[in-house]
Coordinates of C-alpha atoms in Angstrom, one line a residue:
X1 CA 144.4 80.2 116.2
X2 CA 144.1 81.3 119.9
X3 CA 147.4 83.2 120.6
X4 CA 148.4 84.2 124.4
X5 CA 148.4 88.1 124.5
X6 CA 148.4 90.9 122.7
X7 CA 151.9 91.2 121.9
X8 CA 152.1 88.2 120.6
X9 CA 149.4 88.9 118.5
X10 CA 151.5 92.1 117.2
X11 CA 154.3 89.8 116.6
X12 CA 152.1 88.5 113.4
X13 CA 152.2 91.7 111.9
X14 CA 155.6 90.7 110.6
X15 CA 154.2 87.8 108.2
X16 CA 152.1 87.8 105.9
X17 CA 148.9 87.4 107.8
X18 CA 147.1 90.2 109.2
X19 CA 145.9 89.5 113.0
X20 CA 143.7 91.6 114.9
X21 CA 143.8 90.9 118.6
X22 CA 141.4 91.6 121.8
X23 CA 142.9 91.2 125.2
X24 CA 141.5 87.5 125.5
X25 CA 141.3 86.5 122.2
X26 CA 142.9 86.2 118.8
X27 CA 140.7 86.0 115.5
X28 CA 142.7 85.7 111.8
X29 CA 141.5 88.6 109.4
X30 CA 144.1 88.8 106.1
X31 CA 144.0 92.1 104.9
X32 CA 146.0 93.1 101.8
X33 CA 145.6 95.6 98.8
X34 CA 146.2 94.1 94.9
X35 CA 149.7 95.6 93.3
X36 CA 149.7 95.8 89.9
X37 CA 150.8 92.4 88.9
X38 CA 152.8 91.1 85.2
X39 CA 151.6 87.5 84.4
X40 CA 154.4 85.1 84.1
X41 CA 154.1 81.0 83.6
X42 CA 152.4 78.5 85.4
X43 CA 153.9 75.2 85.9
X44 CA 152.1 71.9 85.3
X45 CA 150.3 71.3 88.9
X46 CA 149.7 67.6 88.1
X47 CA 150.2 66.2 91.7
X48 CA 153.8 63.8 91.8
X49 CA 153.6 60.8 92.7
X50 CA 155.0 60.1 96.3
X51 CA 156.7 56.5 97.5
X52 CA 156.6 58.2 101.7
X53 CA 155.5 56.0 103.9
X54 CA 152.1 56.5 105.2
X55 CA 151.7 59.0 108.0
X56 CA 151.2 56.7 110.7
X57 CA 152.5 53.8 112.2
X58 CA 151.7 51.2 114.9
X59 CA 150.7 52.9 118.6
X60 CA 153.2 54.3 120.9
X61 CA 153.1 54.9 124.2
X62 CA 152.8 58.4 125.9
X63 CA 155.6 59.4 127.9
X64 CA 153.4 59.0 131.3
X65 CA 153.1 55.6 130.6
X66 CA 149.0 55.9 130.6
X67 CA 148.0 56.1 127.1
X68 CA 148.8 54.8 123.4
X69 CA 149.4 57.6 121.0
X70 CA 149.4 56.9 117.4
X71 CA 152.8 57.5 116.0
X72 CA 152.9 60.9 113.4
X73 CA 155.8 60.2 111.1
X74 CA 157.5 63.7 109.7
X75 CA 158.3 63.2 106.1
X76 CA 161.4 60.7 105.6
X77 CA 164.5 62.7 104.2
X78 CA 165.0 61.5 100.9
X79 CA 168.7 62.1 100.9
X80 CA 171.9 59.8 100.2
X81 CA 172.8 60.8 104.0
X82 CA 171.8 59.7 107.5
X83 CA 170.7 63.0 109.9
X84 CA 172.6 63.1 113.0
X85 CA 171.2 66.0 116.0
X86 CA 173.3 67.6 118.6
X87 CA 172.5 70.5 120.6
X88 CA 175.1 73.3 120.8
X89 CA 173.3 75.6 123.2
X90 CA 170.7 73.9 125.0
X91 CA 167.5 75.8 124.6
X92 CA 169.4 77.7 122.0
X93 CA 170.5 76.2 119.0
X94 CA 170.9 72.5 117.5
X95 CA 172.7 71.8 114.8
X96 CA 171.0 68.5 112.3
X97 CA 174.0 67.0 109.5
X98 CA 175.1 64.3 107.4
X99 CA 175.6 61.6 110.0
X100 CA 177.2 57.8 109.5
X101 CA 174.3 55.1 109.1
X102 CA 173.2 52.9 112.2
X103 CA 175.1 55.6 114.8
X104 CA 173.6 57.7 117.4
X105 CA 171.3 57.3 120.6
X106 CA 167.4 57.5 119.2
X107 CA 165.4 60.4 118.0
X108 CA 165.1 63.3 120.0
X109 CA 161.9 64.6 121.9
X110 CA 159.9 66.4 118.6
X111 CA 158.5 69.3 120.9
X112 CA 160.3 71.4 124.0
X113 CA 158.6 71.8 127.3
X114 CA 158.3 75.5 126.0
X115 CA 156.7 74.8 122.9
X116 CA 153.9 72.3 124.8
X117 CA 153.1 74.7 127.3
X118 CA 152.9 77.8 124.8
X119 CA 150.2 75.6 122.5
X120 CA 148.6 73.7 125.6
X121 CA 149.6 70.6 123.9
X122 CA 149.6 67.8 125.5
X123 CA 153.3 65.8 126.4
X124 CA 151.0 62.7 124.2
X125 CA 150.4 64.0 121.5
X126 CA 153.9 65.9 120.6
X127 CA 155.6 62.5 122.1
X128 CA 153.9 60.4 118.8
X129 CA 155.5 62.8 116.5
X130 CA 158.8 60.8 115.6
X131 CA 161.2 62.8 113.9
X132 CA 164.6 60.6 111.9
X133 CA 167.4 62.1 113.5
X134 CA 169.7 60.4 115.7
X135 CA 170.8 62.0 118.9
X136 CA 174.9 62.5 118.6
X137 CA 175.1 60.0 115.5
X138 CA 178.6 60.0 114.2
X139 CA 179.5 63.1 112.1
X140 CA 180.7 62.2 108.3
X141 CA 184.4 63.5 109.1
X142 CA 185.8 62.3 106.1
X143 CA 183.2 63.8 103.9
X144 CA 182.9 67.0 102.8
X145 CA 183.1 70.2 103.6
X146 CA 179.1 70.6 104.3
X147 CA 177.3 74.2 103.2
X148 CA 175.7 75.6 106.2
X149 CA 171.8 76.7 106.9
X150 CA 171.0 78.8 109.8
X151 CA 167.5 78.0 110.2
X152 CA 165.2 80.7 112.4
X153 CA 161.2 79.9 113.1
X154 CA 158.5 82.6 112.8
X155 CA 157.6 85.0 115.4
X156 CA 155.8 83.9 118.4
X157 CA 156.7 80.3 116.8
X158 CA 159.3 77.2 117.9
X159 CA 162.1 75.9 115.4
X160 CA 160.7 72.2 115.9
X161 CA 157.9 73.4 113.4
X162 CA 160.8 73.2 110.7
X163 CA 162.2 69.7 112.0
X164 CA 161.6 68.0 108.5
X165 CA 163.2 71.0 106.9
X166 CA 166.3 70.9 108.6
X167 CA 166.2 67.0 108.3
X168 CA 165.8 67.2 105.1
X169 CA 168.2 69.3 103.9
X170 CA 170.9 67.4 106.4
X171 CA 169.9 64.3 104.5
X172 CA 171.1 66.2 101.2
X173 CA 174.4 67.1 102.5
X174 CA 174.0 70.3 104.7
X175 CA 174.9 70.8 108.1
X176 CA 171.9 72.9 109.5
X177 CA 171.7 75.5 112.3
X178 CA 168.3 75.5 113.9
X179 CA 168.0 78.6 116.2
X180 CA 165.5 78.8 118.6
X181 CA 163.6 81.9 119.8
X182 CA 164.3 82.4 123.5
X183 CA 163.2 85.2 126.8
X184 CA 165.4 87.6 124.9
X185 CA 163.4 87.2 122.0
X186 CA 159.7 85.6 121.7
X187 CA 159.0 84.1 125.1
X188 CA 159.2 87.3 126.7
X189 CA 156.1 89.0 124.4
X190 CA 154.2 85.5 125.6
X191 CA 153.1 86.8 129.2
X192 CA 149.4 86.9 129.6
X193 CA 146.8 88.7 128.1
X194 CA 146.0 92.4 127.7
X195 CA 149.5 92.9 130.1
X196 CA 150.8 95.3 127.7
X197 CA 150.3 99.1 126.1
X198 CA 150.8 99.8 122.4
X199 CA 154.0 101.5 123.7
X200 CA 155.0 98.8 125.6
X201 CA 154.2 96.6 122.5
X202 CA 156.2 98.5 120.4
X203 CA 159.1 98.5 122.6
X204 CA 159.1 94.7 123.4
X205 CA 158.8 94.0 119.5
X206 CA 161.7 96.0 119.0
X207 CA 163.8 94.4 121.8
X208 CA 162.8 91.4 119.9
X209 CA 164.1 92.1 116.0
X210 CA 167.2 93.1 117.6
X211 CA 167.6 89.7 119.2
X212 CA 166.0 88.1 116.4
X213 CA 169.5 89.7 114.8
X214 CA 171.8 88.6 117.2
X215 CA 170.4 85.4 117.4
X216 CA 171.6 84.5 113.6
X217 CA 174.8 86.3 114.2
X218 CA 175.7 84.1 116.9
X219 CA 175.1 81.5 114.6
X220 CA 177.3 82.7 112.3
X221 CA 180.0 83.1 115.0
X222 CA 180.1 79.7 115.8
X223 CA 181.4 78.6 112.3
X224 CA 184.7 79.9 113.4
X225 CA 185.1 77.6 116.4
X226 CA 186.6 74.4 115.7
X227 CA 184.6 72.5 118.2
X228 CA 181.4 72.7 116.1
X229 CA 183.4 71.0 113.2
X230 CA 183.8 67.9 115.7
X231 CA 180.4 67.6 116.4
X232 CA 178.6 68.0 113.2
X233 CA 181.3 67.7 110.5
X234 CA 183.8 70.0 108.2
X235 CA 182.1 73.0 107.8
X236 CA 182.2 75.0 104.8
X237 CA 182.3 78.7 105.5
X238 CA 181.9 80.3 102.3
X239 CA 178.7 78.5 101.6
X240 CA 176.5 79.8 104.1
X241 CA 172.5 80.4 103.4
X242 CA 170.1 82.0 106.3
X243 CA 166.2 81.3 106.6
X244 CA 163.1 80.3 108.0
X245 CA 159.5 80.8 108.6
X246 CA 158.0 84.3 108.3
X247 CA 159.8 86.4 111.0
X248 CA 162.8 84.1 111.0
X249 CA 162.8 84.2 107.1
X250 CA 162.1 88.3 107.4
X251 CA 164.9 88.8 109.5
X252 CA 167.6 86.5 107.6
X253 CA 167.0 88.5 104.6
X254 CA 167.8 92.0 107.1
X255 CA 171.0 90.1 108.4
X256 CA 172.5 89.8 104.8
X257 CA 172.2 93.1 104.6
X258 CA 174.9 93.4 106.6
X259 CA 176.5 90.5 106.9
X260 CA 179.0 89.3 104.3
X261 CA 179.0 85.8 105.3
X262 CA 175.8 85.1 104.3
X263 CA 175.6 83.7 100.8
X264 CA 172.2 82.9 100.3
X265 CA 168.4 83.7 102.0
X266 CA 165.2 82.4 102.1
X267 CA 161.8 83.5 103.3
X268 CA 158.7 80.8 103.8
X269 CA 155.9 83.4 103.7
X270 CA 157.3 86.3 105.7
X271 CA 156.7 90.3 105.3
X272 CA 159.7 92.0 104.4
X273 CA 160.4 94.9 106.8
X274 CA 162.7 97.6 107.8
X275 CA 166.2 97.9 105.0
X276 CA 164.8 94.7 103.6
X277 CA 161.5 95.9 102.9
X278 CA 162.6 99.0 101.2
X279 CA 166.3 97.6 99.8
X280 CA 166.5 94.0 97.3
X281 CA 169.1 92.2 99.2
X282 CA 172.0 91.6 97.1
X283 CA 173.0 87.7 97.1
X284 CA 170.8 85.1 95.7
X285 CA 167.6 85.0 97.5
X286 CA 164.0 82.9 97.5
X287 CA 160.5 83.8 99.1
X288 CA 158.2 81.0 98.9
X289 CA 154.9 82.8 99.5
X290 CA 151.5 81.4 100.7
X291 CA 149.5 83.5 102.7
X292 CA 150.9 86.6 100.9
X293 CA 150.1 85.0 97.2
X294 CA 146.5 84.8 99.1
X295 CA 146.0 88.4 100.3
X296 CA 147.4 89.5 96.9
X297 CA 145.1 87.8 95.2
X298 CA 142.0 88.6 97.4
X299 CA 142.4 91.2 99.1
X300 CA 139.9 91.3 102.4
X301 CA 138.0 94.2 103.7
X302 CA 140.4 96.7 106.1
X303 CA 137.9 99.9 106.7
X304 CA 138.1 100.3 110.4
X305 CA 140.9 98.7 111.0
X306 CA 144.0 100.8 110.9
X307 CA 146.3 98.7 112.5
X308 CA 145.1 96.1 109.7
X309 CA 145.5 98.4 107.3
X310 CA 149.1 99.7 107.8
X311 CA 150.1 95.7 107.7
X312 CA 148.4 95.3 104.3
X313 CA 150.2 98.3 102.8
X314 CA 153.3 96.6 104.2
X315 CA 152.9 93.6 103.1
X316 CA 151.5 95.1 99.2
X317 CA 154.8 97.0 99.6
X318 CA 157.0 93.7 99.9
X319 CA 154.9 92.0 97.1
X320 CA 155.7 94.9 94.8
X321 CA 159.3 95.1 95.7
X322 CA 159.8 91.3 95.3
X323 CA 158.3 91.9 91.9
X324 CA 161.5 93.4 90.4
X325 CA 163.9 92.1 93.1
X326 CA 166.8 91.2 90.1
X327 CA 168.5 88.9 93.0
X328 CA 165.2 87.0 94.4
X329 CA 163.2 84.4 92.6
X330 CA 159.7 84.0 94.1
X331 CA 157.3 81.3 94.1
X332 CA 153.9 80.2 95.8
X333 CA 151.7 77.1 97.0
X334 CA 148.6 77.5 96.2
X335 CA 145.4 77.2 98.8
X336 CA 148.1 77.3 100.9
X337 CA 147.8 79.5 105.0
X338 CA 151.0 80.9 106.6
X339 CA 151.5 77.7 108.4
X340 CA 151.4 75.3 105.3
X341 CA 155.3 76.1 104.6
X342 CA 155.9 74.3 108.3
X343 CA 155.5 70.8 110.0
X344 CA 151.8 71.6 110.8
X345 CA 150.7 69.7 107.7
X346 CA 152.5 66.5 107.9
X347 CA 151.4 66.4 112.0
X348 CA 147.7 67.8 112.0
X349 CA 146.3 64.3 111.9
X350 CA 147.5 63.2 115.5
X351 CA 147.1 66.9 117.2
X352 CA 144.3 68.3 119.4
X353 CA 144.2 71.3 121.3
X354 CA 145.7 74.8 119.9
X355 CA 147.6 73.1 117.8
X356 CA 144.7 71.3 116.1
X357 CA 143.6 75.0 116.1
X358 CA 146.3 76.1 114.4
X359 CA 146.2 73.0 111.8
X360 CA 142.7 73.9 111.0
X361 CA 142.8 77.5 110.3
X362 CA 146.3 78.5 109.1
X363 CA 147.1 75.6 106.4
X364 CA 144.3 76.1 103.7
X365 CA 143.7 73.2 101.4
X366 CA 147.4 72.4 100.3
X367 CA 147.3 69.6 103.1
X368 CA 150.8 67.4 103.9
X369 CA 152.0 68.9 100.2
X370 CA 152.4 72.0 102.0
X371 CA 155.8 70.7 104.0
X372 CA 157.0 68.2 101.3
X373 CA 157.1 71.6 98.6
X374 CA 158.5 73.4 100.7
X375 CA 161.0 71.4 101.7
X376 CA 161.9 70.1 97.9
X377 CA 161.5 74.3 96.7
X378 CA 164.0 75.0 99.3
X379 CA 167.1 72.6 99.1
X380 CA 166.4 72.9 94.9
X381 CA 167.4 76.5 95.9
X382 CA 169.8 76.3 98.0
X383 CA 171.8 73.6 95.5
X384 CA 172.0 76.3 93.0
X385 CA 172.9 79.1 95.1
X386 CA 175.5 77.7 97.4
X387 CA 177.0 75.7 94.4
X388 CA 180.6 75.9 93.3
X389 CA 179.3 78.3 90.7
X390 CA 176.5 79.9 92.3
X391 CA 173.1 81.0 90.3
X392 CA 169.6 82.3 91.1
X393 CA 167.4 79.2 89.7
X394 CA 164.6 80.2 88.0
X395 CA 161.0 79.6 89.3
X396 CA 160.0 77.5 87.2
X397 CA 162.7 75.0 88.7
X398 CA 162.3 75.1 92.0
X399 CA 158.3 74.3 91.7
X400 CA 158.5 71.7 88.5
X401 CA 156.4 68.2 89.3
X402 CA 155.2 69.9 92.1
X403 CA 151.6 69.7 93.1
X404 CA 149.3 72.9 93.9
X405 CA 153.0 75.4 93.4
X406 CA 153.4 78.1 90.8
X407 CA 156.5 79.9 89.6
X408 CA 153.7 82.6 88.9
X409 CA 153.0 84.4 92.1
X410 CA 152.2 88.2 90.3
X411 CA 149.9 87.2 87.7
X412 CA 146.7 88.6 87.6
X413 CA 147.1 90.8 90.9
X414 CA 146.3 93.8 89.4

């Protein structure tokens, strides 16, 4: 994929993928080095049968009015629950729950203005990706109180590319957070190309963790506001899990560090760095790992690269220390890229552009299986760790009837 600038180019460093940049141009190259690996069991990977609807529906039309766009369908939340959305900071955050059937104002745009311009998507194709949530749909009052999931995107990356995550999990009884980057955080590293020194880089990457940080804070703040409870729903604030895509998932797993109120974290295929990456976090935890299982596995060519090379150790160094993590079950998709644990998947069909890009070379082969495991692996998680009685599930739950998964992500990387 074609990323704007250096720095955000440097931004990737934080997943699993390894990116080397020019000043006009951004070419993939995984680097990694094998950890001595202890083989544990593969689960059946016969693929499960599926009863989704088929991806696309009867043509749209785009929102100038000029063209038909074939409708994208996200996958349907299999849940008991209607999803309701509401945005509680615009730009900022939005929050998806359990929401009364046959309420609410129509689905939501699926992309922001930001997120079109960043990808140079066009406003037709993001407009035929319908998403189910209902705009303001009336909050289950009576019901409850919901478990809460702050929900963060990766780095130089929008939260919509975890809509059927957050849908998904709302469906299944969780009121979910989505919080989404902003100028304090990504957009300001997505200024033009070759703008920036390696110092300047540096600096702007760590203005960004620490907002990154905040960012999920906030989100934790606003539990203790009654208004929030009006909108979405009783909230439970014991039960409270952070997560998200690579940098989002990297950072939640710093925040509970040291943040009590976090009960639960979850990484989709992001590098574990600073106290995290040398310190197991202490409440139940999951990485679901893709691109990492990849590198670990095959580990590509680094000699002249450096900056290539410090990223591998640091991303052998997570793998390692997620190999004894007592508190953190891990578990991978298989011919699965960095962006298979997202939306891309379930959308590439309708996109052109960066985004088609982006579909082509950061998925792999796990195709629309790549956002339906991920979204099963991650509420079977969280139901066991924000239970009554919470436990860490095993692996071999979260990835059983699951096509092209394993609960056996260190075998044979030695």
């Amino acid at each position: 994929m074609r990323h704007r600038g250096t720095a955000t180019c440097l931004l990737t460093l934080f997943s699993f993928a390894v990116v080397s940049c020019s000043d006009d141009d951004a070419s993939s190259t995984t680097s990694s080095v094998k950890p001595n690996g202890v083989p544990t069991t593969v689960v059946d990977q016969t693929p499960a049968t599926s009863t989704e609807p088929a991806a696309t529906e009867p043509p749209t039309t785009d929102l100038a009015g000029t063209e038909p766009a074939q409708a994208i369908l996200l996958p349907v939340p299999d849940g008991p629950f209607a999803v309701g959305v509401v945005d509680l900071q615009r730009f900022s955050m939005s929050a998806y729950y359990p929401a009364r059937e046959g309420t609410g104002h129509g689905h939501r745009d699926y992309a922001s203005p930001a997120m079109v311009g960043f990808f140079d998507a066009t406003a037709v194709d993001l407009a035929a990706i319908v998403p189910t949530a209902q705009i303001s749909a009336e909050p289950l009052q009576d019901s409850g109180p919901w478990p809460v999931v702050i929900l963060a995107p990766g780095g130089g990356s929008f939260i919509e590319l975890s809509t059927s995550l957050a849908e998904h999990l709302a469906s299944h009884g969780y009121i979910v957070i989505a919080v989404q980057p902003d100028i304090a955080t990504d957009a300001g590293l997505h200024l033009g190309d070759g703008q920036f020194n390696d110092r300047e880089i540096q600096l702007l990457e760590q203005v960004s963790m620490a907002a990154r940080r905040t960012q999920i804070v906030d989100a934790l703040d606003l539990l203790d506001d009654p208004l929030p409870t009006e909108l979405v729903g009783p909230i439970d604030p014991t039960r409270v899990a952070a997560g998200g895509h690579s940098y989002g998932g990297s950072t939640a797993f710093n925040v509970s560090l040291a943040d009590a109120r976090i009960a639960a974290a979850f990484d989709l295929d992001g590098t574990l760095f600073e106290e995290a990456g040398a310190t197991p976090v202490s409440v139940p935890s999951l990485v679901l790992m893709a691109e990492m299982y990849a590198m670990s596995h095959t580990p590509p060519e680094t000699s002249g690269d450096p900056a290539g090379a410090a990223a591998a150790q640091a991303a052998l160094d997570a793998f390692e220390l997620l190999r004894t993590a007592e508190n953190t079950v891990s578990v991978a998709l298989l011919d699965a890229g960095h962006y298979a644990v997202t939306d891309v998947p379930a959308i590439e069909a309708g996109l052109t552009g960066q985004l088609r890009t982006l579909a082509t070379d950061g998925l792999g082969r796990i195709g629309r299986a790549g956002t339906t495991n991920t979204n099963t692996i991650v509420l079977r998680f969280l139901d066991a760790a924000l239970a009554s009685q919470p436990r860490l599930p095993t692996a071999a739950e979260l990835v059983a009837g699951l096509p092209s998964a394993t609960a056996d992500p260190f075998a044979e990387a030695d």
